[in-house]
Amino acid sequence: MTSPFAASPFDEWLTADPEVARLLGEEAERQSTTLQLIASENFTSPAVLAASGSILTNKYAEGYPGRRYYGGNQIVDEVEDLARERLKALFGAEHANVQPHAGANANLAAYQALLEPGDTILAMRLDHGGHLTHGSPASITSKVWRFVSYGVSAASDDPDKPGEIIDFDQVSDVAKRERPKLIVAGSTAYARIIDPLPFREIADSVGARFMFDAAHPAGLIAGGAHPSPVGVADVVTFTTHKTLRGPRGGAILCSAELAKAVDSAVFPGLQGGPLEHVIAAKAVAFAEAALPSFRTYAAQVVANAAALGESLTTEGFRLVSGGTENHQVLLDLRTFDAELTGKVAQEVLDRAGITCNRNTIPDDPRSPFITSGLRLGSAAQTTAGMGTSEMRTIGTLIGRTLRGRDDDQAIAAIRAEVRDLCVGFPPYPTLAGT
Ligand SMILES: *Cc1c(COP(=O)(O)O)cnc(C)c1O
């Protein structure tokens, strides 16, 4: 194989299937020679790759440790217990469920644990950054529960009073009017810290439960860069593959009081057999996130997003909410070029080897498929070792790419620069040389 690094420690076993092996090699090449700026992605450690590619995939384990429906689960029980104990220790939680196959499943299970069908949920507006599982008409969530929403405040030019941040007056007003059974905090496109305390107060004032969907900031919380919602919210859901840097999956934390309701909502409520190979990989990631080096990582992720944001401001872009406090930079493209859509920007950047996604911005006049925004994230390239100076370079490259978007030669030259930059920061240096 010609890839600059192996796609997994087991690559050589894949020679039995040259077609899939070729595709993995090509994807390995893509991941190591283009910039990964999708805010929900990261590079796992080789140990996480090894566990998720392991023989645990062979085992059926419906149920929970000590209460399985099939035999032969003594070792798998230890694996899942290890994951649960490490996760509880990492966040100081009373109970952990590590079985959700994804963040969406974790949210569905949490709703099912806390609510009856038809109950009202107050969550963030989708076009202001809420997730599909926060009541999108396209999601099963909106067919089972009744969603009402809050959003961010209006945009502002005053640097001392940034706009486009969560409007707690609105959260409170809608909560008093609609009397939700559950209030959900959390977002997929929001560059600010989400403080759990005002949500808790509002939930208490209307007798609602409070769920914090930490899909994006889970790693920043674990690494001490963001305030923890654990112990504040009734239930905390998250993905393990975004800033937490584990395998693709979800998890739920809650109080001992809600443990049974949450566990039975995941299984048998929503899922069948758990993915114990992924749970082993989650255990590895939870141990990694407890290391002092992960605190350094989380702080660097935030510093890198800030540097990227500053550099893009210099290039003429407007940052939604005027800045960033997490791993995300949400760009309003209209100040840079009123004609440029998120869709076109994403496509041109892809050709230059800069991988990111278009995104709606609050009150976007364009459709979610076209958009006026771009969402960037610093988590993956920070894992690969990039710092603030590389982030500033990336900001300049993005500006040049979008200015020169009709010039194929200019784009090809930037693609070569991006490749050179990436080669200095291999995501899997220990797997190199295959
Ligand atoms: C990513 C995300 C999810 C869902 O995660 P999947 O693993 O893709 O199902 C849920 N909520 C929020 C806020 C997210 O950003």
XYZ file of C-alpha atoms and ligand atoms in Angstrom:
449
model
C 0.000 0.000 0.000
C 1.247 3.467 -0.807
C -0.407 5.342 2.049
C 1.869 7.476 4.223
C 0.477 5.781 7.322
C -1.592 2.711 8.035
C -5.332 3.233 8.380
C -5.323 0.922 11.385
C -2.869 -1.385 13.117
C -4.590 -4.279 11.364
C -4.173 -2.983 7.826
C -2.044 -5.887 6.729
C -4.905 -8.322 7.481
C -6.973 -6.505 4.907
C -4.815 -7.720 2.020
C -7.473 -10.441 1.755
C -9.817 -7.725 0.469
C -7.841 -5.505 -1.896
C -10.848 -3.358 -2.802
C -11.563 -2.270 0.753
C -7.829 -2.102 1.501
C -7.358 0.279 -1.412
C -10.158 2.541 -0.186
C -8.763 2.596 3.351
C -5.371 3.488 1.943
C -6.865 6.338 -0.049
C -8.757 7.607 2.971
C -5.573 7.408 5.062
C -3.861 9.503 2.402
C -6.738 12.012 2.435
C -6.743 12.322 6.219
C -3.002 12.917 6.337
C -2.607 15.323 3.419
C -5.669 17.574 3.789
C -6.706 19.781 6.698
C -9.455 18.325 8.879
C -11.414 21.339 10.070
C -14.814 19.727 10.542
C -15.715 20.771 14.083
C -17.238 17.408 14.980
C -14.217 15.346 13.928
C -10.953 14.345 15.552
C -8.083 11.844 15.240
C -8.297 9.007 17.767
C -5.177 7.484 19.232
C -3.804 4.236 17.744
C -4.928 2.502 20.961
C -8.510 3.612 20.322
C -8.237 2.336 16.737
C -6.884 -0.987 17.966
C -9.689 -1.514 20.498
C -12.417 -0.543 18.046
C -10.977 -2.908 15.439
C -10.779 -5.769 17.913
C -12.341 -9.233 18.325
C -14.860 -7.833 20.777
C -16.952 -7.166 17.662
C -17.753 -10.900 17.731
C -19.593 -10.870 21.046
C -23.316 -10.491 21.677
C -23.953 -8.865 25.034
C -27.570 -7.665 25.251
C -28.171 -6.373 28.755
C -25.708 -4.865 31.217
C -22.703 -6.221 33.174
C -23.916 -9.024 35.461
C -27.328 -9.079 33.730
C -26.763 -10.364 30.190
C -29.105 -12.390 28.034
C -26.316 -14.602 26.597
C -23.456 -16.621 28.061
C -19.754 -15.991 27.712
C -19.846 -12.394 28.851
C -17.473 -12.537 31.834
C -14.737 -10.625 30.041
C -17.067 -8.298 28.192
C -18.627 -7.436 31.571
C -15.197 -6.356 32.775
C -14.678 -4.266 29.631
C -17.985 -2.450 30.013
C -17.513 -1.984 33.764
C -14.091 -0.516 33.136
C -15.570 1.938 30.619
C -18.373 2.925 33.015
C -16.064 3.375 36.012
C -13.537 5.402 34.008
C -16.292 7.606 32.633
C -17.862 8.216 36.051
C -14.447 9.132 37.474
C -13.641 11.405 34.525
C -16.732 13.557 35.040
C -17.523 12.874 38.705
C -20.884 11.336 37.808
C -23.023 8.914 39.823
C -24.085 6.788 36.867
C -22.837 6.184 33.328
C -24.289 4.361 30.333
C -21.707 3.719 27.610
C -23.911 1.765 25.190
C -25.484 4.451 22.936
C -24.264 3.797 19.402
C -24.201 7.550 18.677
C -25.040 10.941 20.120
C -28.475 10.818 18.494
C -29.229 7.545 20.272
C -28.082 8.989 23.593
C -30.525 11.878 23.153
C -33.409 9.610 22.133
C -32.782 7.401 25.147
C -32.598 10.381 27.504
C -35.921 11.726 26.213
C -37.446 8.298 26.616
C -36.113 8.004 30.170
C -37.476 11.383 31.268
C -40.681 11.888 29.272
C -43.953 10.459 28.020
C -44.805 10.728 24.316
C -46.425 14.088 23.601
C -44.594 15.923 26.409
C -43.108 19.324 25.629
C -39.346 19.865 25.222
C -37.707 23.303 25.079
C -34.500 23.212 23.002
C -32.378 25.452 20.797
C -33.754 26.495 17.408
C -32.204 24.441 14.643
C -31.333 27.484 12.538
C -29.560 29.005 15.569
C -27.435 25.891 16.179
C -29.731 23.227 17.632
C -29.215 19.598 16.570
C -31.596 17.495 14.437
C -32.514 15.533 17.572
C -33.649 18.792 19.199
C -36.910 18.653 17.278
C -36.195 18.861 13.553
C -39.324 18.106 11.503
C -37.188 15.478 9.736
C -36.310 13.723 13.015
C -38.380 11.097 14.838
C -37.983 13.317 17.932
C -40.516 15.838 16.603
C -43.025 13.087 15.871
C -42.903 11.700 19.425
C -42.525 14.870 21.493
C -43.712 18.453 21.129
C -40.817 20.874 20.681
C -40.705 24.582 21.428
C -37.536 26.589 21.017
C -35.271 29.400 22.137
C -32.537 31.089 20.122
C -29.657 33.513 20.314
C -29.879 37.283 20.696
C -29.718 39.628 17.700
C -26.352 40.354 16.059
C -24.463 43.327 17.486
C -21.620 45.582 16.328
C -20.673 46.552 19.877
C -17.568 44.551 20.892
C -18.437 45.032 24.587
C -21.912 43.606 24.122
C -21.616 40.675 21.705
C -24.831 39.485 20.094
C -25.757 36.014 18.849
C -25.326 34.446 22.282
C -27.979 32.329 24.030
C -30.807 34.635 25.061
C -31.699 33.521 28.599
C -34.586 35.997 28.835
C -36.083 34.186 25.876
C -35.367 30.751 27.426
C -37.166 31.898 30.565
C -40.115 33.515 28.761
C -40.773 30.504 26.555
C -40.368 28.160 29.539
C -42.969 30.114 31.559
C -45.382 30.223 28.650
C -45.002 26.650 27.366
C -44.302 24.797 30.644
C -41.935 22.178 29.112
C -41.251 18.931 30.962
C -37.631 19.105 29.747
C -35.219 21.901 28.851
C -32.289 20.975 26.592
C -29.011 22.911 26.416
C -26.425 22.148 23.753
C -25.695 22.993 20.180
C -23.922 21.835 17.060
C -22.881 25.287 15.844
C -22.223 27.691 18.688
C -18.774 29.072 19.455
C -19.415 30.164 23.045
C -19.263 28.480 26.437
C -22.688 27.157 27.438
C -23.161 27.875 31.131
C -25.404 25.186 32.636
C -26.423 27.233 35.731
C -28.954 29.657 34.179
C -30.620 26.701 32.445
C -30.891 24.896 35.792
C -32.494 27.925 37.442
C -35.028 28.315 34.655
C -35.814 24.589 34.675
C -36.365 24.694 38.440
C -38.597 27.761 38.132
C -41.026 25.845 35.897
C -40.569 22.351 37.371
C -38.834 20.990 34.269
C -36.026 18.486 34.014
C -32.768 19.717 32.497
C -30.675 17.827 29.932
C -27.287 19.054 28.725
C -26.297 17.737 25.294
C -22.505 18.073 25.465
C -21.861 16.348 22.112
C -19.403 19.042 21.048
C -17.722 20.308 24.248
C -17.434 16.944 26.112
C -13.654 16.893 25.657
C -13.307 20.534 26.658
C -15.302 19.795 29.816
C -13.220 16.685 30.574
C -10.063 18.716 30.001
C -11.180 21.494 32.359
C -11.525 24.193 29.672
C -15.319 24.495 30.028
C -17.645 24.374 33.086
C -19.086 20.931 33.757
C -22.848 20.344 33.568
C -22.472 17.087 35.527
C -24.304 17.449 38.835
C -26.116 20.522 37.477
C -28.172 18.885 34.721
C -30.357 15.853 35.446
C -28.917 14.072 32.432
C -25.809 14.790 30.356
C -25.551 13.195 26.906
C -22.578 13.412 24.570
C -20.695 11.883 21.688
C -17.357 10.230 22.336
C -15.837 11.110 18.946
C -15.830 14.914 18.799
C -13.604 16.874 21.192
C -13.413 13.837 23.503
C -11.325 12.113 20.806
C -12.667 8.597 21.268
C -14.373 6.136 18.916
C -17.599 7.052 17.123
C -20.355 6.674 19.725
C -22.429 8.188 22.499
C -22.762 8.071 26.282
C -25.106 9.249 29.033
C -24.372 10.456 32.560
C -27.025 10.866 35.233
C -27.762 10.685 38.950
C -28.198 7.325 40.697
C -31.915 8.129 40.907
C -32.273 8.116 37.110
C -29.897 5.194 36.465
C -32.568 2.545 35.959
C -34.744 4.716 33.716
C -31.761 5.662 31.537
C -30.412 2.112 31.280
C -33.743 0.612 30.285
C -34.345 3.427 27.802
C -31.072 2.530 26.004
C -31.665 -1.231 26.202
C -34.219 -2.632 25.515
C -35.935 0.697 24.854
C -33.939 1.826 21.853
C -31.072 -0.499 20.958
C -30.275 -4.181 20.765
C -26.824 -5.615 21.402
C -24.130 -3.130 22.425
C -20.950 -2.597 20.375
C -18.480 -3.945 22.931
C -15.479 -3.297 20.667
C -16.490 0.361 20.589
C -17.114 0.308 24.342
C -13.542 -0.982 24.828
C -12.331 1.887 22.646
C -14.418 4.301 24.732
C -12.681 2.931 27.857
C -9.300 3.662 26.251
C -10.390 7.200 25.332
C -11.767 7.904 28.832
C -8.402 6.923 30.351
C -6.592 9.155 27.846
C -8.907 12.072 28.680
C -8.048 11.708 32.372
C -4.323 12.313 31.723
C -2.725 15.708 32.453
C -1.754 15.894 28.752
C -5.459 16.011 27.851
C -5.877 19.196 29.901
C -3.065 20.715 27.855
C -4.796 19.474 24.705
C -8.186 21.015 25.638
C -6.569 24.387 26.396
C -4.666 24.263 23.098
C -7.854 23.448 21.158
C -9.444 26.625 22.538
C -6.330 28.744 21.919
C -6.095 27.382 18.374
C -9.723 28.180 17.537
C -9.168 31.710 18.857
C -6.072 32.141 16.656
C -7.929 30.802 13.623
C -10.822 33.160 14.325
C -8.539 36.190 14.657
C -6.765 35.370 11.445
C -10.072 34.974 9.594
C -11.275 38.303 10.983
C -8.162 39.868 9.475
C -9.105 38.236 6.163
C -12.432 40.068 6.259
C -14.825 37.456 7.613
C -17.256 38.167 10.433
C -17.315 35.685 13.324
C -20.832 34.872 14.475
C -21.096 36.102 18.119
C -17.914 38.113 17.511
C -15.481 35.463 18.710
C -14.972 31.932 19.975
C -14.588 30.286 23.383
C -14.509 26.664 22.288
C -13.166 24.595 19.384
C -15.486 26.139 16.788
C -15.328 29.135 14.514
C -18.635 30.029 12.880
C -18.098 32.361 9.920
C -20.545 34.748 8.325
C -19.315 34.852 4.719
C -21.354 37.906 3.711
C -18.891 40.536 4.969
C -16.127 38.837 2.990
C -18.166 38.525 -0.210
C -21.916 39.068 -0.361
C -22.199 36.685 -3.314
C -20.334 33.785 -1.720
C -22.521 30.996 -0.298
C -21.525 28.365 2.240
C -22.116 25.691 -0.381
C -19.679 27.196 -2.883
C -17.122 27.997 -0.164
C -17.154 24.404 1.097
C -16.688 23.037 -2.429
C -13.779 25.341 -3.297
C -12.064 24.717 0.040
C -12.413 20.974 -0.552
C -10.513 21.377 -3.828
C -7.774 23.196 -1.933
C -7.558 20.356 0.614
C -9.277 22.312 3.383
C -12.111 20.170 4.736
C -14.961 21.921 6.536
C -18.715 22.287 6.288
C -21.206 24.928 5.303
C -23.534 25.955 8.095
C -26.517 28.197 8.634
C -25.886 31.297 10.687
C -28.583 32.781 12.962
C -31.464 34.102 10.831
C -29.706 32.972 7.665
C -31.504 34.318 4.586
C -30.289 31.310 2.581
C -31.573 27.721 2.866
C -29.815 25.098 5.047
C -28.555 23.481 1.852
C -26.951 26.705 0.554
C -26.257 28.778 3.734
C -24.324 31.987 4.373
C -21.934 30.423 6.853
C -19.038 28.034 7.313
C -18.251 26.079 10.443
C -14.614 25.294 11.266
C -13.105 23.407 14.183
C -9.656 23.119 15.732
C -9.937 19.772 17.558
C -8.488 17.422 14.924
C -5.528 19.484 13.736
C -4.649 20.260 17.352
C -4.433 16.512 17.968
C -2.058 16.297 15.000
C 0.166 18.832 16.791
C -0.658 22.137 15.129
C -0.464 25.310 17.211
C -1.558 28.926 16.918
C 0.971 29.785 14.223
C -0.316 27.004 11.921
C -3.878 28.177 12.670
C -3.010 31.672 11.484
C -1.520 30.178 8.327
C -4.732 28.210 7.765
C -6.793 31.396 8.163
C -4.716 33.039 5.442
C -5.035 29.986 3.183
C -8.831 30.051 3.569
C -8.929 33.745 2.648
C -6.718 33.168 -0.400
C -8.735 30.145 -1.532
C -12.060 31.934 -1.386
C -10.711 35.085 -3.036
C -9.147 33.041 -5.830
C -12.039 30.627 -6.185
C -12.344 31.085 -9.971
C -8.622 30.586 -10.575
C -7.853 26.852 -10.908
C -4.100 27.429 -10.861
C -4.276 29.397 -7.639
C -6.363 26.636 -6.044
C -3.868 23.983 -7.198
C -0.993 25.994 -5.693
C -2.840 26.251 -2.370
C -3.555 22.508 -2.470
C 0.218 21.924 -2.684
C 0.859 24.285 0.253
C -1.793 22.503 2.314
C -0.160 19.159 1.567
C 3.235 20.481 2.668
C 1.729 21.865 5.876
C -0.019 18.569 6.681
C 3.057 16.433 6.032
C 4.751 18.193 8.949
C 1.935 17.148 11.299
C 1.080 13.491 10.626
C -1.966 12.373 12.614
C -0.490 8.888 13.138
C 3.291 9.282 13.272
C 3.751 5.948 15.051
C 1.953 4.127 12.236
C 4.040 5.686 9.484
C 6.187 3.844 6.994
C 3.845 1.192 5.633
C -23.117 15.637 16.906
C -24.285 15.957 17.749
C -25.230 14.977 18.115
C -25.318 13.611 17.480
O -24.247 12.840 17.375
P -24.205 11.591 16.347
O -23.150 10.727 16.938
O -23.903 12.138 15.013
O -25.550 10.927 16.393
C -26.200 15.312 19.031
N -26.279 16.552 19.546
C -25.432 17.531 19.183
C -25.577 18.880 19.794
C -24.414 17.273 18.263
O -23.591 18.252 17.896
